[in-house]
Short mmCIF file of C-alpha atoms in Angstrom, two decimals:
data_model
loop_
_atom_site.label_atom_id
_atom_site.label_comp_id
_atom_site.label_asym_id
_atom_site.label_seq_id
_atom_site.Cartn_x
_atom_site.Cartn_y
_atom_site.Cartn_z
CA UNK F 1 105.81 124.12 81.31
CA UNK F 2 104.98 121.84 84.29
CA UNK F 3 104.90 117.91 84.26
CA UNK F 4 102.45 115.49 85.99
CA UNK F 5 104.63 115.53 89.08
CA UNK F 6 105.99 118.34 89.25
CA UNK F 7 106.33 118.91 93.39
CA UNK F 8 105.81 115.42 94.22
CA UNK F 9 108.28 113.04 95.89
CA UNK F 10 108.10 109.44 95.40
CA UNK F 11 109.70 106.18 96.53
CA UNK F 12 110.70 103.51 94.24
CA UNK F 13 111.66 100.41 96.01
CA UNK F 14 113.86 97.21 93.96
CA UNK F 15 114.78 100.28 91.84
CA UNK F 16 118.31 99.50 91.34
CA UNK F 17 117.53 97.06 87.98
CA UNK F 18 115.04 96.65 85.59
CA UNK F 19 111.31 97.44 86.23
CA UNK F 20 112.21 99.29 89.21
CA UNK F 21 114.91 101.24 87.26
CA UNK F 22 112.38 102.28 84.75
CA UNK F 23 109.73 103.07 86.65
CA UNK F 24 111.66 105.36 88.89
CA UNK F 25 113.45 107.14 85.91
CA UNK F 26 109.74 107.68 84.48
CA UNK F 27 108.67 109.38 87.75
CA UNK F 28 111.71 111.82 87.89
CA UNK F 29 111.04 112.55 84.00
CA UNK F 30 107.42 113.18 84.94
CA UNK F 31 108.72 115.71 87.14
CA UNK F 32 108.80 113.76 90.88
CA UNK F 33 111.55 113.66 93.21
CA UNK F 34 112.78 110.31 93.75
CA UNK F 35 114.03 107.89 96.72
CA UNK F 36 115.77 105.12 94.65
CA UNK F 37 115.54 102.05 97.08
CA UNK F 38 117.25 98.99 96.37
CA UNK F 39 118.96 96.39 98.81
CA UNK F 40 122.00 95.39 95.90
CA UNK F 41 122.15 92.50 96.11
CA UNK F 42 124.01 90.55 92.70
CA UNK F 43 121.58 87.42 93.15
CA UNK F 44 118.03 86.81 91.71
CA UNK F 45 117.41 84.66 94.76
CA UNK F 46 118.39 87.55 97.54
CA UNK F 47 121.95 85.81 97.35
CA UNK F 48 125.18 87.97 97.63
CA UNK F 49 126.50 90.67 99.73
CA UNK F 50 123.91 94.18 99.71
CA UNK F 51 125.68 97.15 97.84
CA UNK F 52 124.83 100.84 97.70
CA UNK F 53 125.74 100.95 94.03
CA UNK F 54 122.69 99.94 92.00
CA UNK F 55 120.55 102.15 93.80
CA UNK F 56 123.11 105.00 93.33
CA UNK F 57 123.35 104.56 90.11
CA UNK F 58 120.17 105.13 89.18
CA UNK F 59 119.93 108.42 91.90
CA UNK F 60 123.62 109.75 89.99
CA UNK F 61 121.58 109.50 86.55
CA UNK F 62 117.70 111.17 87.49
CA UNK F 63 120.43 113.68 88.94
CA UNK F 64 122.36 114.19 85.54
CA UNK F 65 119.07 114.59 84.13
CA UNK F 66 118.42 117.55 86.20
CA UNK F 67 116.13 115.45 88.62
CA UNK F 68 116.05 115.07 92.29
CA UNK F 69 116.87 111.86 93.69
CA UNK F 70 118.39 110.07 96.94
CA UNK F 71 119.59 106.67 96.98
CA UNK F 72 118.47 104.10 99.74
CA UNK F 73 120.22 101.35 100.58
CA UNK F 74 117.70 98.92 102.51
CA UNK F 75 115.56 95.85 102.86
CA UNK F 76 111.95 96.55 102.81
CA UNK F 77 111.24 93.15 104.37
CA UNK F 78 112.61 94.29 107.24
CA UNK F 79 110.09 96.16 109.29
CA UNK F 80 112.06 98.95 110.98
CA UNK F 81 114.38 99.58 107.48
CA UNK F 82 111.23 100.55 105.89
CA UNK F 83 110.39 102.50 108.52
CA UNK F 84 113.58 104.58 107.58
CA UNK F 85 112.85 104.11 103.95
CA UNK F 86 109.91 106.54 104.34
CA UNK F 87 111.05 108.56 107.05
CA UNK F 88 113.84 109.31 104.56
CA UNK F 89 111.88 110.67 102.08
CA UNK F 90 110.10 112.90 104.22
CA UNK F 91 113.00 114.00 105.68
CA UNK F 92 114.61 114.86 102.35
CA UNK F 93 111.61 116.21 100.23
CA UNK F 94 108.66 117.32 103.14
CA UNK F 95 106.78 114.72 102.10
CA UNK F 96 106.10 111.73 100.71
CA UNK F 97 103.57 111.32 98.06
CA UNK F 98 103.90 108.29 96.08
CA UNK F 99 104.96 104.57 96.82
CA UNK F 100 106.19 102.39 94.07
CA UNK F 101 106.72 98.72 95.75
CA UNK F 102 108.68 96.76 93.23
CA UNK F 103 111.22 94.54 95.40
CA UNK F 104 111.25 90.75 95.03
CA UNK F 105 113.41 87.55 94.73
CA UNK F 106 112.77 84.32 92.95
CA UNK F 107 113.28 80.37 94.62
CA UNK F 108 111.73 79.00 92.46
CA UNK F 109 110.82 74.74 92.97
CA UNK F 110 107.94 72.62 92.55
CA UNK F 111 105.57 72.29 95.77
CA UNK F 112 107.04 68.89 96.74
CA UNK F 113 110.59 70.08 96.45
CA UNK F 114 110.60 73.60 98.04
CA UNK F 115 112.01 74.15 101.80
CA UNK F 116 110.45 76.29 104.18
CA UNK F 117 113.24 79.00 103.84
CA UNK F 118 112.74 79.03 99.81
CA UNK F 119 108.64 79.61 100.90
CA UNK F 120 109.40 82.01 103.91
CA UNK F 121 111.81 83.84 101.88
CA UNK F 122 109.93 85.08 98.93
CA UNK F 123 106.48 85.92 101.03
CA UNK F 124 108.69 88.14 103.10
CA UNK F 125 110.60 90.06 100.31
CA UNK F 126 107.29 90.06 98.37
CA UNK F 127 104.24 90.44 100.31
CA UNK F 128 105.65 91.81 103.71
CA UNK F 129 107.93 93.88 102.17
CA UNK F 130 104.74 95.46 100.15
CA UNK F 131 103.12 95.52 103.49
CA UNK F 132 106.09 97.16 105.30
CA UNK F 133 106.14 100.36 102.91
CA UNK F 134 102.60 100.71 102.98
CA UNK F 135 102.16 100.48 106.76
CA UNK F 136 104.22 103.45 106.96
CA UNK F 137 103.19 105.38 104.01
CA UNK F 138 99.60 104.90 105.28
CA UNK F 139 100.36 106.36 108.31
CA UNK F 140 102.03 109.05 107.08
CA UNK F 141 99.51 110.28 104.65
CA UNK F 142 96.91 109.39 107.67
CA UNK F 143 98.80 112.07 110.24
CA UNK F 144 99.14 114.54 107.37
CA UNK F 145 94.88 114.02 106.48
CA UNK F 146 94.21 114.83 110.21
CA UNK F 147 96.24 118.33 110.20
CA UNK F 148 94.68 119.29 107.11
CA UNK F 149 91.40 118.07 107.72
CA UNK F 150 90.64 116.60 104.49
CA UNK F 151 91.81 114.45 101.81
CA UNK F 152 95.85 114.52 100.85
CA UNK F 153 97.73 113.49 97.74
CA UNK F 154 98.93 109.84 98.09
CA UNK F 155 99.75 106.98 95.18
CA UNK F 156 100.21 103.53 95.96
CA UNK F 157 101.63 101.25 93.12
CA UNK F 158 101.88 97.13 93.86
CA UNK F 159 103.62 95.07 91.41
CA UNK F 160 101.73 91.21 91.39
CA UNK F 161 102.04 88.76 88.54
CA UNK F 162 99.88 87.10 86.37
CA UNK F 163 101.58 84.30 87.98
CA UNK F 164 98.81 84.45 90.52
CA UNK F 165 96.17 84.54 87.33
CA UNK F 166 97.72 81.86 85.09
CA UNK F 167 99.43 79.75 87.58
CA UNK F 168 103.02 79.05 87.52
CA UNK F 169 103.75 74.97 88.69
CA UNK F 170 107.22 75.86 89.93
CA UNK F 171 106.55 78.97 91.90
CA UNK F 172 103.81 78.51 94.49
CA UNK F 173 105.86 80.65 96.96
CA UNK F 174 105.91 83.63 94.45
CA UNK F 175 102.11 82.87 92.85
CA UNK F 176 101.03 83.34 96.64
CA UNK F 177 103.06 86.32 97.35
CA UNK F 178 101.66 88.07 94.17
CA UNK F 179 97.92 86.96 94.68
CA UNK F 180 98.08 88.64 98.72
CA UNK F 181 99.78 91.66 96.67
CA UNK F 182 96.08 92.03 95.49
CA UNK F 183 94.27 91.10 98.24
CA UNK F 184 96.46 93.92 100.40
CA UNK F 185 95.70 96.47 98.05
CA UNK F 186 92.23 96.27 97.75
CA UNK F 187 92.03 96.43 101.36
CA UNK F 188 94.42 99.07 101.42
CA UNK F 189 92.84 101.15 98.88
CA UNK F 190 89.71 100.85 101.03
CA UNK F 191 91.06 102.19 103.76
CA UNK F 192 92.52 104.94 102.51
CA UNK F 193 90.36 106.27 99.97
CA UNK F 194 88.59 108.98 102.83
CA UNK F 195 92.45 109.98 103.05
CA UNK F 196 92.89 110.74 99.83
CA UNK F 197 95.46 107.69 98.64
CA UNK F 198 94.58 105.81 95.68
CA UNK F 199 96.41 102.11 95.78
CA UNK F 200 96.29 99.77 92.50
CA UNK F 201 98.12 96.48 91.47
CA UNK F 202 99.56 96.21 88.02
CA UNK F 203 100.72 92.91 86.86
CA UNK F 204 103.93 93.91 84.35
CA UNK F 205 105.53 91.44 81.90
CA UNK F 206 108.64 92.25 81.14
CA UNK F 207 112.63 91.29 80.30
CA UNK F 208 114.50 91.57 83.12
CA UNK F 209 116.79 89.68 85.45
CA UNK F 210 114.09 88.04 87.61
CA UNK F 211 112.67 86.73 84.76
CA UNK F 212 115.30 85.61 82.17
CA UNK F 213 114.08 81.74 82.21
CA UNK F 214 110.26 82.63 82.18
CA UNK F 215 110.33 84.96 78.86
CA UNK F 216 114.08 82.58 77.35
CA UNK F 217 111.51 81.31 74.35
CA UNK F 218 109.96 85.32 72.94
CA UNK F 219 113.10 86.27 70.87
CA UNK F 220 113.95 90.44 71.15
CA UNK F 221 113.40 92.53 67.68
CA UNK F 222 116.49 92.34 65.87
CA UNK F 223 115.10 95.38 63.29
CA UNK F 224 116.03 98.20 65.74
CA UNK F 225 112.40 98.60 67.55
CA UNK F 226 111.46 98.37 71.16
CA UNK F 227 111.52 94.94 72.74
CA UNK F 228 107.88 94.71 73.59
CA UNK F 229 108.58 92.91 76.72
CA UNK F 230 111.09 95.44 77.89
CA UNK F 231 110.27 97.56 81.03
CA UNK F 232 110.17 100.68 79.23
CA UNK F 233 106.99 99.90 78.40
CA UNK F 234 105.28 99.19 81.46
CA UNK F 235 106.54 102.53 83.20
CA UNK F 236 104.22 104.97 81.89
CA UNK F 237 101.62 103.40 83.33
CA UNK F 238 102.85 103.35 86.40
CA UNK F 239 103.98 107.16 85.65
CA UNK F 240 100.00 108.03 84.95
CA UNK F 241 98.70 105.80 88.29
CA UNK F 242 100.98 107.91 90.20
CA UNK F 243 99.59 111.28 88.75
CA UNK F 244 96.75 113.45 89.47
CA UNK F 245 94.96 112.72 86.24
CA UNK F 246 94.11 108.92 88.18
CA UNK F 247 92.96 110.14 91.15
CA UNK F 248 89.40 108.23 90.26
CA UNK F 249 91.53 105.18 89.56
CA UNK F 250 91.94 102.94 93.08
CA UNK F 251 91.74 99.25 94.26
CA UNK F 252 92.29 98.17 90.26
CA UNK F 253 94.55 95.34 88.95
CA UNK F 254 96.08 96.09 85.46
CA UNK F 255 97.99 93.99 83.10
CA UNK F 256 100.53 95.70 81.09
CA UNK F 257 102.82 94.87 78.56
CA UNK F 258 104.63 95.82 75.70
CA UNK F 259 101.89 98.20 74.14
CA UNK F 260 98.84 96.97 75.62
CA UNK F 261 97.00 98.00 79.42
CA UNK F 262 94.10 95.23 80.18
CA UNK F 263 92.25 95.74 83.12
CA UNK F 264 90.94 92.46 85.50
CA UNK F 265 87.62 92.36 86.54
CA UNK F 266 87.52 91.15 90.12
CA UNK F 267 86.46 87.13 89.84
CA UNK F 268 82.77 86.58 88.82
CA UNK F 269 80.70 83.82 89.95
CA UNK F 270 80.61 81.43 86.75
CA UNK F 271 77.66 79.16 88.10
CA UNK F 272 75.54 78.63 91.25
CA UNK F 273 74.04 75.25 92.36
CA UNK F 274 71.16 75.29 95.44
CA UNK F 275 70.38 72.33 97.49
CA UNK F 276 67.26 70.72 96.92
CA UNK F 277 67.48 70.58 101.09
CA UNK F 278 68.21 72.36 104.03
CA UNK F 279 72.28 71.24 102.93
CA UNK F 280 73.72 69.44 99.92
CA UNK F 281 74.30 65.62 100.31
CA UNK F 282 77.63 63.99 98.58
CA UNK F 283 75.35 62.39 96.03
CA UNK F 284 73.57 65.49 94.89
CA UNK F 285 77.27 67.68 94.50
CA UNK F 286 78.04 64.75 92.53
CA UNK F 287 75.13 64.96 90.37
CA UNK F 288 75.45 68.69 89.81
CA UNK F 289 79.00 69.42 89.94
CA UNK F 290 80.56 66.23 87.79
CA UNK F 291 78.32 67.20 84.54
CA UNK F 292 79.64 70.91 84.97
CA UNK F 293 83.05 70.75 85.06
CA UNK F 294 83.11 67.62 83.08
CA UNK F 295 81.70 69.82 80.13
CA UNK F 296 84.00 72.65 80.75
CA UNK F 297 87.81 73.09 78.64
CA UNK F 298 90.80 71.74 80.56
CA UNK F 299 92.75 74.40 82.20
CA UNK F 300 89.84 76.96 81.25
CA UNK F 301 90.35 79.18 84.18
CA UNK F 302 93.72 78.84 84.12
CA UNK F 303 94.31 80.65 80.37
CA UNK F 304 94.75 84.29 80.97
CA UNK F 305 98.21 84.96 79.23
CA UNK F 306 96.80 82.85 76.02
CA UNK F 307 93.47 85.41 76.50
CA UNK F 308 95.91 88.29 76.87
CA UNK F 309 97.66 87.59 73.70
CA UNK F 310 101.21 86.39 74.76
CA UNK F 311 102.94 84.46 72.29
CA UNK F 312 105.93 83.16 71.90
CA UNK F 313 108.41 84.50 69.43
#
């Protein structure tokens, strides 16, 4: 009997732990072939010396399971080790065929606290580091469109936040990497929808070690079931985005959690004002805009995990 990916090879990157760990052992179980990418390192924050081992780990089991898998040790913020990332997987399977970017780090401080290194930091691990991968997965699936002359088979999975959504006061540096996550693949699904690549954005909430202090409050099921915030349940979804059965699904952003999938409707305009001019003058915005938001709920647009149905425990 065949599975979704059966003959498709995939990269996973941050796969050593937790969402990444998951997502990668749903790909292999869905029948993919597996880079395992992670850079090792023991620290939340990027801190500690890189290690092999958490990405191996993860390669040894798919492989125990009678999967294919190769471990990566690497940095996907750095331009040139991504480069190898995907060059690797090509290399090893003939192809690539599906990018999971999951690698990040946490500094988190308020906006009046946090250095430039703590900013610079997580928008490189984050946001360049989803750029990296994709520059080169792009191109690949670009070169292989031209030979064939015609559409390919290419996935493209970003992990944002609702961070970016809801707001988070003490991590501007990661809300900013996380909203440009969307913003990149949007464009990037664009670009390469005559090519044949689909690229969507899911926002995931789950347990793991990035975010111990953001989910300390939701207490775990003691009666035996499934943690609802634990990653197993976000990585089917990213098991059907890579599959053929979404190939009409592209430049989307998805919530998931637990046992719920809510798709985000790009922002809507909520109200429009015209000048009673050729331009508006101070006293007129005042006139119209005051009332309006005076009127409106504090923190209104700011309430999407209350909307979404996250409580805690």
């Amino acid at each position: 009997m065949s599975l979704p990916l059966d003959g498709l090879s995939a990269i996973v990157t941050g796969a050593g732990r937790g969402l990444g760990r998951a997502e990668a052992l749903e790909l292999a179980r869905l029948g993919a072939a597996v880079v395992v990418n992670d850079y090792g390192q023991p620290g939340r924050d990027g801190s500690g010396e890189a290690s092999a081992a958490p990405a191996e780990e993860v390669a040894e089991e798919i492989r125990a399971g009678g999967g294919r898998a190769v471990a990566h040790l690497g940095d996907v913020s750095d331009h040139e080790q991504a480069r190898a990332l995907v060059e690797l997987a090509v290399e090893t399977f003939g192809r690539l065929d599906i990018l999971v970017n999951n690698a990040g780090i946490l500094r988190d401080r308020m906006i009046f606290s946090m250095t430039e290194d703590e900013w610079d930091s997580v928008i490189r691990v984050h946001l360049k580091g989803h750029f990296n991968t994709t520059h080169f997965a792009a191109a690949h699936w670009r070169s292989r469109s031209k030979e064939a002359g015609g559409p390919v088979y290419g996935r493209i999975v970003n992990t944002s936040s609702e961070a970016f959504l809801a707001g988070s006061a003490g991590q501007p540096n990661y809300a900013a990497a996380k909203g440009g996550i969307v913003g990149l693949t949007t464009s990037t699904a664009l670009a390469l929808a005559k090519y044949g690549v689909t690229a969507n954005a899911i926002c995931p909430r789950a347990r793991t070690r990035m975010t111990e202090d953001v989910f300390a409050g939701f207490e775990e099921p003691q009666d035996g079931r499934l943690d609802a915030l634990a990653p197993e349940h976000v990585s089917p979804l990213v098991g059907y985005l890579a599959s053929p059965a979404a190939a009409k699904v592209n430049g989307q952003l998805l919530v998931v959690h637990g046992a719920m999938v809510a798709i985000v409707e790009r922002p809507k305009v909520a109200a429009k004002f015209d000048a009673s001019k050729e331009t508006f003058s101070f006293d007129e915005l005042d006139e119209l805009l005051s009332p309006y938001y005076e009127d409106r709920p504090p923190n209104e647009t700011f309430a999407a995990a209350e909307v979404l149905g996250l409580k805690r425990g």
